[in-house]
Amino acid sequence: MTQFINAKEDIVQEALDGVLAASGGALSRLDGYPFIRVILRSDWDKSRVAIISGGGSGHEPAHAGFVGPGMLSAAVCGDVFASPSVDAVLAGILAVTGKAGCLLVVKNYTGDRLNFSLAAERARTFGLNVNMVIVQDDIAIPGLSRPRGVAGTLLVQKIAGAASERGGDLEAVTRAAQRAADNAISFGMSLDTCTVPGSTKEDRVRPGEIELGLGIHGEPGVQTIPFEGVSQVMSRVIPEFAKRLQLGRYVALLNNLGSTTGLEMSIVAEELRQSSIGSAISHIIGPAAMMTALDMHGFSLTLYPLGAEDADLLSADTKVRAWPGMQPFSAALVIPLPVGLEQASLAPSANPANKAILERACAALIAAETDLNTLDAKSGDGDTGSTLAGAARALIARIDQLPLADLTQLHRAIGQELSQTMGGSSGVLLAILFTATGDALSRGLGLTSALKVGLTRMQEVGGAKPGDRTMIDALDPALDALPRGLAEAATAARAGANLTATMSKALAGRATYISAEQLKGHIDPGAEAVARLFECLRETLPI
Amino acid sequence: MTQFINAKEDIVQEALDGVLAASGGALSRLDGYPFIRVILRSDWDKSRVAIISGGGSGHEPAHAGFVGPGMLSAAVCGDVFASPSVDAVLAGILAVTGKAGCLLVVKNYTGDRLNFSLAAERARTFGLNVNMVIVQDDIAIPGLSRPRGVAGTLLVQKIAGAASERGGDLEAVTRAAQRAADNAISFGMSLDTCTVPGSTKEDRVRPGEIELGLGIHGEPGVQTIPFEGVSQVMSRVIPEFAKRLQLGRYVALLNNLGSTTGLEMSIVAEELRQSSIGSAISHIIGPAAMMTALDMHGFSLTLYPLGAEDADLLSADTKVRAWPGMQPFSAALVIPLPVGLEQASLAPSANPANKAILERACAALIAAETDLNTLDAKSGDGDTGSTLAGAARALIARIDQLPLADLTQLHRAIGQELSQTMGGSSGVLLAILFTATGDALSRGLGLTSALKVGLTRMQEVGGAKPGDRTMIDALDPALDALPRGLAEAATAARAGANLTATMSKALAGRATYISAEQLKGHIDPGAEAVARLFECLRETLPI
């Protein structure tokens, strides 16, 4: 996979230089490139217990992103997914450790354990007080004697950092960190593996599947199951936590493993709140990318019992920007709608013929959803079909509340519904079309003439005219032909829609950003929708 | 593509509920689900100018994530990539606007412009003072009369929000926002399109290509070119900015479009600093995900002239966590390495035969890089080959500084080099092996016996023994056979390596997290490396 890197060998060094450049001087590095990559607090004076962490890179913002007042004093950065060397760790220890000593926070991987242990041994020969806490919060693999350290590491770092910032001595800081390491439990899951720079991505996880219990290096999970939605997968994972929970309140740390979108992470947060353990979770950290696995499309959940001291340490102020803070976790606050939004209520009435027409038209739009999205993807953002189908579904759901027996009121009501349920430019433009058509009908015009009035008003507001490659290119000729019957109107709509495929430049809507070359040969999705609508009505109606 | 969602229709609503739940009560919503999705500051008292923004969803954290003191008073959220309705915008305006009036910050898309304009018109009939600023910062498409609004919108929101927070009246706030909208310039690029929930991802961008000048909805860019690294692509894009820059300092906003990793974004930041316009950029906002396009693997750069008033407004404190703050942008601060790291210097000496052996061994490891990575991907994180090849390359680069004529010193020197250049557990374990071998040689042992001592010491520290599916399974039998010649040693190493493919359970290293089923049939990459090494020496040496 292509990635925003230069030479593979320089990735970590260039990235750390970028972190330093964007830190505004808050961070420094040791002069040991390329093998010694240690990021330090620029303002560190060794007067308190130094907190050092590190390990392989590829977990950004961990660990360099958490260096700063209230968290880490230094981060020792290895190559991607590879532990830093003993010398690098030793350099970090020597650089930040004073009489107060230092605490190493180490994720439980063989390489990290070895390099940090041996560096600690060497540092002690310099007369330095060095303690080490191993984090092994992963609960995904049953019966493992040495569980992995994953996102729970952030809790250990924050608690240790805050304890140090408050002036705790090495033993007190170590005790707090060890308590965090002993009690944090984590579980990760992902819809895909990650892409190691310069390597080919494994296609181990098939589309439609999810790996449960995977780590932060792309190593396979313990189980692969079909993915049926966030609810389903959370119902599989929550019991792993539930059986380990005790009385009392918990904080959840919700960690984006890399490329999961903001929308998805928030959905996961809400699912967690509504889960069987939601009421035990009083606070949340995130959702945010804290301990990533490069571009992994997954997330991890960490739970930690929130005693008074830890609540204090976790909520302590820190200038570290990658730390998302700890917030109370609770249901949404809902405020009543402001007055003034109510529109004139239009009394429902029955008319089986009009109802059938409307239902068929809506069904045609729903059936065209995928085709219209595909067409729109050629020239816009691929949502025309979904937008129209969504409005059609909403209209069908409300059909018995509509004034079906009164064409004037019916057009106004449809305009009103569309302005409430349909987003996008098409929503408001169609609302204007229907509302203006209703107004024209109320003034005694016939349906075709009234629709023409609606079309004109829509053009005035929207600024598009025939030939601009919009729905107008199908609607305008269709309305011209409508007095000669639906069959002629449908034929005209189709011809108009097809003509848009030859129009080289869009002048309205998002397609204006697309080159003539890319547009060529593709029918405008709005025009296609109009053509489908008339074609469906031709099939259905006995006119 | 599979995504962490439930029903497609509920995505935005569920996600907003998650945002609200994790806000700790700082955010509220209007009671208008599903069609009116307005997120509000819970502490808003209408005493100052309300700042309202919004648009389609899919750009998280924009816009709901920027609601809070010092930025937005409310965000009106449409469906994914679709503008919210007039009613939704009107509801937002009515909910937060008092006598001070409100400013709408709107990205320049037809739908947003229409819906926000019509809502503003309706709000004015309620006697409210409503101004609107349209953001059109995209410079990617030459000659466009209506450029798109992209990440520059964040600058407008921050400047307007800070101006309002300081008590500016509607005209002053609008003036500041309009100045930002008039002067922000942005350019986006991506290595892939985004995945619209529920839709199939377009494979428009081929691997190895990059789209320049694309927007934030997956619409195609203006140009697709082969991607040859960050340096190359920045050298294409920087001139677009350079020709528009004037005298004075600028702030850069570096925006992750979705799934770009932290490593990549930091590399881009460093590339920007080193570019021809780097010296004109005094401050940076980010790199961070601010205005995303779902999971798009790309980024955008925005530049803005940093006058004194704007510097003040942009650096003003805000509690909005998605705002990454503005920092000075400058080269890394470098601190000298601490004393104590220097190791005994080993004087270089020449020996063509030893040099040739070492070079061939290193070449064998470099040649095996891809194969070993592939093997490691079956059981670990796919980096064994790169780790060994990297160390081999470093050793070759230093070969003439090694004490090649003295076997004792040579082994110590190799151990020293490996501890400096090779990360991971293999790095420190091999360093121990070579250092201990050197020590044994210095005590007068023969090479094979000395290597045996080194192997024993490595096992003590690492905790692995024969049969644990590690490099030991090849190295141990090879050393046993070595007294009978290199050919026998190579045969024994190969047999030992092959045997690891039948070992059902790894007991050391990252492979311990993998099930027996997944390991079966794959040779341990460390053992394979040892076998390759001996096989290469057998071919090369006349023993």
GROMACS .gro file of N, CA and C in nm, chain A residues 2-6 8 14-15 17-19 21 24 28-31 35 81 83 85 87 91 111 115 118 126 144 148 208 220 227 229-231 259 264 266-267 270-271 297 321 324 327-328 330 333-335 338 340 369 377 381 383 419-421 423-425 428 513-514 518, chain B residues 2-6 8 14-15 17-19 21 24 28-31 35 81 83 85 87 108 111 115 118 126 141 144 148 202 208 220 227 229-231 259 264 266-267 270-271 297 321 324 328 330 333 335 338 340-341 369 381 383 419-421 423-425 428 513-514 518:
model
  396
    2THR      N    1   0.042   0.225  -0.073
    2THR     CA    2   0.114   0.351  -0.078
    2THR      C    3   0.094   0.426   0.055
    3GLN      N    4   0.200   0.486   0.104
    3GLN     CA    5   0.191   0.560   0.229
    3GLN      C    6   0.267   0.692   0.220
    4PHE      N    7   0.230   0.785   0.305
    4PHE     CA    8   0.297   0.916   0.306
    4PHE      C    9   0.429   0.907   0.380
    5ILE      N   10   0.527   0.841   0.315
    5ILE     CA   11   0.661   0.829   0.372
    5ILE      C   12   0.761   0.859   0.263
    6ASN      N   13   0.886   0.871   0.303
    6ASN     CA   14   0.994   0.876   0.204
    6ASN      C   15   1.067   0.742   0.215
    8LYS      N   16   1.204   0.412   0.370
    8LYS     CA   17   1.151   0.332   0.481
    8LYS      C   18   1.238   0.346   0.605
   14GLU      N   19   1.210   1.091   1.073
   14GLU     CA   20   1.140   1.205   1.012
   14GLU      C   21   1.012   1.238   1.089
   15ALA      N   22   0.944   1.132   1.133
   15ALA     CA   23   0.819   1.156   1.205
   15ALA      C   24   0.847   1.224   1.339
   17ASP      N   25   1.097   1.415   1.408
   17ASP     CA   26   1.133   1.555   1.379
   17ASP      C   27   1.006   1.638   1.358
   18GLY      N   28   0.907   1.577   1.294
   18GLY     CA   29   0.780   1.647   1.275
   18GLY      C   30   0.709   1.671   1.408
   19VAL      N   31   0.711   1.571   1.495
   19VAL     CA   32   0.651   1.587   1.628
   19VAL      C   33   0.719   1.701   1.703
   21ALA      N   34   0.893   1.952   1.570
   21ALA     CA   35   0.870   2.080   1.504
   21ALA      C   36   0.734   2.138   1.541
   24GLY      N   37   0.615   2.322   1.931
   24GLY     CA   38   0.635   2.460   1.977
   24GLY      C   39   0.745   2.472   2.081
   28SER      N   40   1.204   1.816   2.319
   28SER     CA   41   1.339   1.815   2.263
   28SER      C   42   1.375   1.669   2.233
   29ARG      N   43   1.490   1.651   2.168
   29ARG     CA   44   1.538   1.514   2.150
   29ARG      C   45   1.685   1.506   2.186
   30LEU      N   46   1.729   1.385   2.216
   30LEU     CA   47   1.871   1.363   2.239
   30LEU      C   48   1.944   1.356   2.105
   31ASP      N   49   2.069   1.397   2.106
   31ASP     CA   50   2.148   1.402   1.984
   31ASP      C   51   2.205   1.264   1.950
   35PHE      N   52   2.017   0.588   1.589
   35PHE     CA   53   1.987   0.470   1.672
   35PHE      C   54   1.929   0.507   1.808
   81PHE      N   55   0.723  -0.114   1.539
   81PHE     CA   56   0.693  -0.243   1.601
   81PHE      C   57   0.819  -0.315   1.652
   83SER      N   58   1.138  -0.299   1.953
   83SER     CA   59   1.183  -0.233   2.075
   83SER      C   60   1.306  -0.147   2.049
   85SER      N   61   1.684  -0.007   2.144
   85SER     CA   62   1.799  -0.081   2.196
   85SER      C   63   1.825  -0.046   2.342
   87ASP      N   64   2.099   0.067   2.461
   87ASP     CA   65   2.168   0.197   2.463
   87ASP      C   66   2.069   0.313   2.455
   91ALA      N   67   2.024   0.584   2.742
   91ALA     CA   68   2.041   0.727   2.714
   91ALA      C   69   1.923   0.807   2.770
  111GLY      N   70   1.092  -0.811   2.372
  111GLY     CA   71   1.196  -0.715   2.336
  111GLY      C   72   1.200  -0.597   2.431
  115ASN      N   73   1.518  -0.510   2.676
  115ASN     CA   74   1.597  -0.388   2.656
  115ASN      C   75   1.582  -0.291   2.772
  118LEU      N   76   1.767  -0.451   3.087
  118LEU     CA   77   1.912  -0.441   3.083
  118LEU      C   78   1.957  -0.296   3.095
  126PHE      N   79   2.523   0.330   3.759
  126PHE     CA   80   2.557   0.473   3.770
  126PHE      C   81   2.507   0.531   3.902
  144LEU      N   82  -0.296  -1.700   2.951
  144LEU     CA   83  -0.160  -1.664   2.912
  144LEU      C   84  -0.082  -1.620   3.036
  148ARG      N   85  -0.017  -0.945   2.699
  148ARG     CA   86   0.040  -0.827   2.632
  148ARG      C   87   0.003  -0.698   2.705
  208GLY      N   88  -1.634  -0.840   0.593
  208GLY     CA   89  -1.751  -0.897   0.661
  208GLY      C   90  -1.715  -0.975   0.784
  220PRO      N   91  -0.230  -1.188   1.460
  220PRO     CA   92  -0.369  -1.235   1.448
  220PRO      C   93  -0.441  -1.235   1.583
  227PHE      N   94  -1.904  -1.033   1.111
  227PHE     CA   95  -1.939  -0.905   1.172
  227PHE      C   96  -2.080  -0.865   1.131
  229GLY      N   97  -2.248  -0.594   1.292
  229GLY     CA   98  -2.281  -0.462   1.346
  229GLY      C   99  -2.218  -0.442   1.482
  230VAL      N  100  -2.213  -0.317   1.524
  230VAL     CA  101  -2.149  -0.284   1.651
  230VAL      C  102  -2.221  -0.353   1.767
  231SER      N  103  -2.355  -0.355   1.763
  231SER     CA  104  -2.431  -0.415   1.873
  231SER      C  105  -2.391  -0.560   1.893
  259SER      N  106  -0.750   0.371   1.204
  259SER     CA  107  -0.824   0.434   1.095
  259SER      C  108  -0.975   0.429   1.113
  264GLU      N  109  -1.771   0.615   1.365
  264GLU     CA  110  -1.771   0.479   1.420
  264GLU      C  111  -1.735   0.479   1.569
  266SER      N  112  -1.771   0.706   1.790
  266SER     CA  113  -1.879   0.761   1.873
  266SER      C  114  -1.994   0.661   1.884
  267ILE      N  115  -2.019   0.588   1.776
  267ILE     CA  116  -2.123   0.485   1.781
  267ILE      C  117  -2.084   0.378   1.883
  270GLU      N  118  -2.150   0.508   2.232
  270GLU     CA  119  -2.292   0.504   2.269
  270GLU      C  120  -2.336   0.360   2.296
  271GLU      N  121  -2.285   0.267   2.217
  271GLU     CA  122  -2.318   0.125   2.237
  271GLU      C  123  -2.269   0.080   2.375
  297HIS      N  124  -0.806  -0.072   1.139
  297HIS     CA  125  -0.947  -0.034   1.147
  297HIS      C  126  -1.014  -0.109   1.262
  321ARG      N  127  -0.128   1.720   2.482
  321ARG     CA  128  -0.246   1.734   2.398
  321ARG      C  129  -0.305   1.601   2.351
  324PRO      N  130  -0.679   1.279   2.600
  324PRO     CA  131  -0.810   1.340   2.572
  324PRO      C  132  -0.887   1.385   2.695
  327GLN      N  133  -1.388   1.240   3.122
  327GLN     CA  134  -1.518   1.306   3.137
  327GLN      C  135  -1.619   1.213   3.203
  328PRO      N  136  -1.716   1.271   3.274
  328PRO     CA  137  -1.829   1.188   3.318
  328PRO      C  138  -1.897   1.126   3.196
  330SER      N  139  -2.240   0.977   3.054
  330SER     CA  140  -2.382   0.974   3.088
  330SER      C  141  -2.467   0.997   2.966
  333LEU      N  142  -2.791   1.503   2.724
  333LEU     CA  143  -2.884   1.606   2.772
  333LEU      C  144  -2.968   1.650   2.653
  334VAL      N  145  -3.101   1.649   2.670
  334VAL     CA  146  -3.190   1.683   2.560
  334VAL      C  147  -3.271   1.808   2.596
  335ILE      N  148  -3.271   1.903   2.505
  335ILE     CA  149  -3.336   2.032   2.527
  335ILE      C  150  -3.455   2.041   2.432
  338PRO      N  151  -3.699   2.472   2.002
  338PRO     CA  152  -3.748   2.609   2.019
  338PRO      C  153  -3.885   2.625   1.956
  340GLY      N  154  -4.161   2.806   1.720
  340GLY     CA  155  -4.148   2.878   1.594
  340GLY      C  156  -4.125   2.784   1.477
  369GLU      N  157  -3.206   0.336  -0.561
  369GLU     CA  158  -3.107   0.392  -0.468
  369GLU      C  159  -2.962   0.361  -0.510
  377ALA      N  160  -2.147   0.882  -0.773
  377ALA     CA  161  -2.006   0.864  -0.736
  377ALA      C  162  -1.913   0.907  -0.849
  381ASP      N  163  -2.066   1.297  -0.465
  381ASP     CA  164  -2.023   1.223  -0.346
  381ASP      C  165  -2.100   1.095  -0.325
  383ASP      N  166  -2.423   1.014  -0.304
  383ASP     CA  167  -2.533   1.003  -0.208
  383ASP      C  168  -2.670   1.038  -0.266
  419SER      N  169  -3.880   1.926   0.322
  419SER     CA  170  -3.793   2.022   0.389
  419SER      C  171  -3.756   1.972   0.528
  420GLN      N  172  -3.837   1.881   0.582
  420GLN     CA  173  -3.804   1.827   0.715
  420GLN      C  174  -3.717   1.703   0.709
  421THR      N  175  -3.733   1.623   0.605
  421THR     CA  176  -3.669   1.492   0.607
  421THR      C  177  -3.555   1.476   0.509
  423GLY      N  178  -3.214   1.604   0.334
  423GLY     CA  179  -3.103   1.698   0.337
  423GLY      C  180  -3.056   1.731   0.197
  424GLY      N  181  -2.947   1.801   0.188
  424GLY     CA  182  -2.885   1.827   0.059
  424GLY      C  183  -2.956   1.935  -0.019
  425SER      N  184  -2.894   1.977  -0.127
  425SER     CA  185  -2.954   2.081  -0.209
  425SER      C  186  -3.082   2.031  -0.271
  428VAL      N  187  -3.398   2.088  -0.036
  428VAL     CA  188  -3.462   2.220  -0.029
  428VAL      C  189  -3.517   2.261  -0.166
  513TYR      N  190  -1.701   2.055  -0.977
  513TYR     CA  191  -1.560   2.040  -0.944
  513TYR      C  192  -1.492   1.932  -1.028
  514ILE      N  193  -1.570   1.868  -1.114
  514ILE     CA  194  -1.519   1.753  -1.189
  514ILE      C  195  -1.485   1.797  -1.331
  518GLN      N  196  -1.394   1.348  -1.697
  518GLN     CA  197  -1.447   1.253  -1.600
  518GLN      C  198  -1.599   1.242  -1.606
  545THR      N  199  -1.664  -0.340   0.558
  545THR     CA  200  -1.728  -0.353   0.688
  545THR      C  201  -1.693  -0.232   0.774
  546GLN      N  202  -1.789  -0.181   0.848
  546GLN     CA  203  -1.765  -0.066   0.934
  546GLN      C  204  -1.833  -0.084   1.069
  547PHE      N  205  -1.783  -0.013   1.168
  547PHE     CA  206  -1.840  -0.022   1.303
  547PHE      C  207  -1.967   0.062   1.311
  548ILE      N  208  -2.073   0.012   1.247
  548ILE     CA  209  -2.201   0.080   1.252
  548ILE      C  210  -2.309  -0.024   1.279
  549ASN      N  211  -2.429   0.023   1.305
  549ASN     CA  212  -2.544  -0.066   1.308
  549ASN      C  213  -2.625  -0.036   1.183
  551LYS      N  214  -2.772   0.161   0.880
  551LYS     CA  215  -2.716   0.275   0.809
  551LYS      C  216  -2.793   0.403   0.842
  557GLU      N  217  -2.676   0.786   1.625
  557GLU     CA  218  -2.604   0.708   1.726
  557GLU      C  219  -2.468   0.772   1.757
  558ALA      N  220  -2.403   0.821   1.653
  558ALA     CA  221  -2.272   0.883   1.673
  558ALA      C  222  -2.286   1.010   1.756
  560ASP      N  223  -2.515   1.075   1.971
  560ASP     CA  224  -2.543   1.034   2.110
  560ASP      C  225  -2.413   0.995   2.180
  561GLY      N  226  -2.323   0.930   2.107
  561GLY     CA  227  -2.193   0.896   2.165
  561GLY      C  228  -2.111   1.020   2.197
  562VAL      N  229  -2.113   1.117   2.105
  562VAL     CA  230  -2.041   1.243   2.130
  562VAL      C  231  -2.096   1.310   2.256
  564ALA      N  232  -2.262   1.165   2.505
  564ALA     CA  233  -2.235   1.083   2.624
  564ALA      C  234  -2.093   1.104   2.675
  567GLY      N  235  -1.928   1.462   2.887
  567GLY     CA  236  -1.935   1.494   3.029
  567GLY      C  237  -2.035   1.603   3.060
  571SER      N  238  -2.522   1.943   2.470
  571SER     CA  239  -2.661   1.898   2.473
  571SER      C  240  -2.710   1.886   2.330
  572ARG      N  241  -2.831   1.834   2.314
  572ARG     CA  242  -2.888   1.833   2.179
  572ARG      C  243  -3.032   1.879   2.186
  573LEU      N  244  -3.083   1.926   2.072
  573LEU     CA  245  -3.224   1.960   2.063
  573LEU      C  246  -3.306   1.832   2.048
  574ASP      N  247  -3.428   1.838   2.097
  574ASP     CA  248  -3.516   1.722   2.096
  574ASP      C  249  -3.584   1.708   1.960
  578PHE      N  250  -3.473   1.408   1.239
  578PHE     CA  251  -3.445   1.501   1.129
  578PHE      C  252  -3.374   1.627   1.175
  624PHE      N  253  -2.239   1.343   0.441
  624PHE     CA  254  -2.214   1.417   0.317
  624PHE      C  255  -2.340   1.483   0.260
  626SER      N  256  -2.632   1.802   0.330
  626SER     CA  257  -2.664   1.920   0.411
  626SER      C  258  -2.782   1.893   0.503
  628SER      N  259  -3.139   1.999   0.680
  628SER     CA  260  -3.255   2.067   0.621
  628SER      C  261  -3.267   2.210   0.672
  630ASP      N  262  -3.524   2.334   0.818
  630ASP     CA  263  -3.582   2.328   0.952
  630ASP      C  264  -3.477   2.301   1.058
  651ASN      N  265  -1.883   2.625   0.135
  651ASN     CA  266  -1.944   2.661   0.008
  651ASN      C  267  -1.985   2.538  -0.075
  654GLY      N  268  -2.588   2.269  -0.138
  654GLY     CA  269  -2.688   2.230  -0.039
  654GLY      C  270  -2.677   2.312   0.088
  658ASN      N  271  -2.966   2.569   0.222
  658ASN     CA  272  -3.039   2.543   0.347
  658ASN      C  273  -3.009   2.647   0.454
  661LEU      N  274  -3.178   2.989   0.342
  661LEU     CA  275  -3.323   2.993   0.363
  661LEU      C  276  -3.358   2.994   0.510
  669PHE      N  277  -3.823   3.626   1.245
  669PHE     CA  278  -3.847   3.623   1.391
  669PHE      C  279  -3.782   3.744   1.459
  684ILE      N  280  -0.882   2.380  -0.761
  684ILE     CA  281  -0.941   2.384  -0.896
  684ILE      C  282  -0.927   2.524  -0.953
  687LEU      N  283  -1.225   2.843  -1.069
  687LEU     CA  284  -1.361   2.809  -1.025
  687LEU      C  285  -1.426   2.933  -0.963
  691ARG      N  286  -1.470   2.530  -0.323
  691ARG     CA  287  -1.523   2.455  -0.209
  691ARG      C  288  -1.472   2.510  -0.076
  745GLU      N  289  -1.519   0.300  -0.405
  745GLU     CA  290  -1.471   0.310  -0.543
  745GLU      C  291  -1.323   0.276  -0.547
  751GLY      N  292  -0.021   0.316  -0.562
  751GLY     CA  293   0.095   0.381  -0.620
  751GLY      C  294   0.064   0.515  -0.683
  763PRO      N  295  -1.375   1.312  -0.707
  763PRO     CA  296  -1.241   1.296  -0.765
  763PRO      C  297  -1.158   1.423  -0.757
  770PHE      N  298   0.274   0.830  -0.722
  770PHE     CA  299   0.323   0.875  -0.592
  770PHE      C  300   0.462   0.818  -0.569
  772GLY      N  301   0.663   0.938  -0.296
  772GLY     CA  302   0.708   0.976  -0.162
  772GLY      C  303   0.657   1.113  -0.125
  773VAL      N  304   0.665   1.142   0.006
  773VAL     CA  305   0.614   1.269   0.056
  773VAL      C  306   0.690   1.386  -0.006
  774SER      N  307   0.822   1.372  -0.018
  774SER     CA  308   0.902   1.482  -0.074
  774SER      C  309   0.854   1.519  -0.213
  802SER      N  310  -0.768   0.853   0.772
  802SER     CA  311  -0.698   0.733   0.817
  802SER      C  312  -0.547   0.742   0.801
  807GLU      N  313   0.277   0.913   0.949
  807GLU     CA  314   0.272   0.982   0.820
  807GLU      C  315   0.248   1.132   0.838
  809SER      N  316   0.317   1.325   1.083
  809SER     CA  317   0.435   1.394   1.136
  809SER      C  318   0.544   1.408   1.029
  810ILE      N  319   0.556   1.307   0.944
  810ILE     CA  320   0.652   1.317   0.834
  810ILE      C  321   0.613   1.432   0.741
  813GLU      N  322   0.715   1.759   0.900
  813GLU     CA  323   0.858   1.784   0.889
  813GLU      C  324   0.895   1.824   0.746
  814GLU      N  325   0.831   1.758   0.649
  814GLU     CA  326   0.855   1.793   0.508
  814GLU      C  327   0.815   1.937   0.481
  840HIS      N  328  -0.749   0.833   0.320
  840HIS     CA  329  -0.605   0.825   0.349
  840HIS      C  330  -0.536   0.944   0.281
  864ARG      N  331  -1.192   2.019   2.289
  864ARG     CA  332  -1.080   1.926   2.286
  864ARG      C  333  -1.033   1.891   2.145
  867PRO      N  334  -0.664   2.147   1.821
  867PRO     CA  335  -0.532   2.102   1.868
  867PRO      C  336  -0.442   2.214   1.919
  871PRO      N  337   0.419   2.742   1.798
  871PRO     CA  338   0.529   2.786   1.711
  871PRO      C  339   0.583   2.667   1.632
  873SER      N  340   0.903   2.518   1.441
  873SER     CA  341   1.046   2.543   1.431
  873SER      C  342   1.124   2.412   1.434
  876LEU      N  343   1.460   2.097   1.888
  876LEU     CA  344   1.563   2.127   1.987
  876LEU      C  345   1.642   2.000   2.013
  878ILE      N  346   1.949   1.804   2.224
  878ILE     CA  347   2.024   1.808   2.349
  878ILE      C  348   2.136   1.704   2.341
  881PRO      N  349   2.374   1.217   2.706
  881PRO     CA  350   2.433   1.217   2.839
  881PRO      C  351   2.567   1.143   2.839
  883GLY      N  352   2.838   0.873   2.975
  883GLY     CA  353   2.819   0.740   3.032
  883GLY      C  354   2.782   0.637   2.928
  884LEU      N  355   2.744   0.685   2.806
  884LEU     CA  356   2.703   0.591   2.703
  884LEU      C  357   2.822   0.533   2.627
  912GLU      N  358   1.553  -1.072   0.358
  912GLU     CA  359   1.463  -0.979   0.428
  912GLU      C  360   1.315  -1.008   0.404
  924ASP      N  361   0.486  -1.000   1.401
  924ASP     CA  362   0.448  -0.872   1.343
  924ASP      C  363   0.519  -0.844   1.212
  926ASP      N  364   0.834  -0.835   1.109
  926ASP     CA  365   0.950  -0.745   1.100
  926ASP      C  366   1.084  -0.814   1.119
  962SER      N  367   2.385  -0.394   1.972
  962SER     CA  368   2.309  -0.332   2.081
  962SER      C  369   2.278  -0.187   2.048
  963GLN      N  370   2.356  -0.129   1.956
  963GLN     CA  371   2.329   0.010   1.919
  963GLN      C  372   2.234   0.023   1.801
  964THR      N  373   2.239  -0.074   1.710
  964THR     CA  374   2.168  -0.054   1.584
  964THR      C  375   2.046  -0.143   1.567
  966GLY      N  376   1.702  -0.304   1.705
  966GLY     CA  377   1.599  -0.304   1.808
  966GLY      C  378   1.545  -0.444   1.830
  967GLY      N  379   1.440  -0.454   1.907
  967GLY     CA  380   1.371  -0.581   1.923
  967GLY      C  381   1.445  -0.674   2.018
  968SER      N  382   1.377  -0.782   2.055
  968SER     CA  383   1.439  -0.877   2.145
  968SER      C  384   1.559  -0.942   2.079
  971VAL      N  385   1.893  -0.735   2.135
  971VAL     CA  386   1.964  -0.746   2.262
  971VAL      C  387   2.013  -0.890   2.284
 1056TYR      N  388   0.136  -1.558   2.133
 1056TYR     CA  389  -0.004  -1.515   2.130
 1056TYR      C  390  -0.083  -1.582   2.018
 1057ILE      N  391  -0.017  -1.667   1.942
 1057ILE     CA  392  -0.078  -1.727   1.824
 1057ILE      C  393  -0.117  -1.871   1.856
 1061GLN      N  394  -0.261  -2.181   1.383
 1061GLN     CA  395  -0.208  -2.079   1.294
 1061GLN      C  396  -0.058  -2.094   1.269
   0.00000   0.00000   0.00000
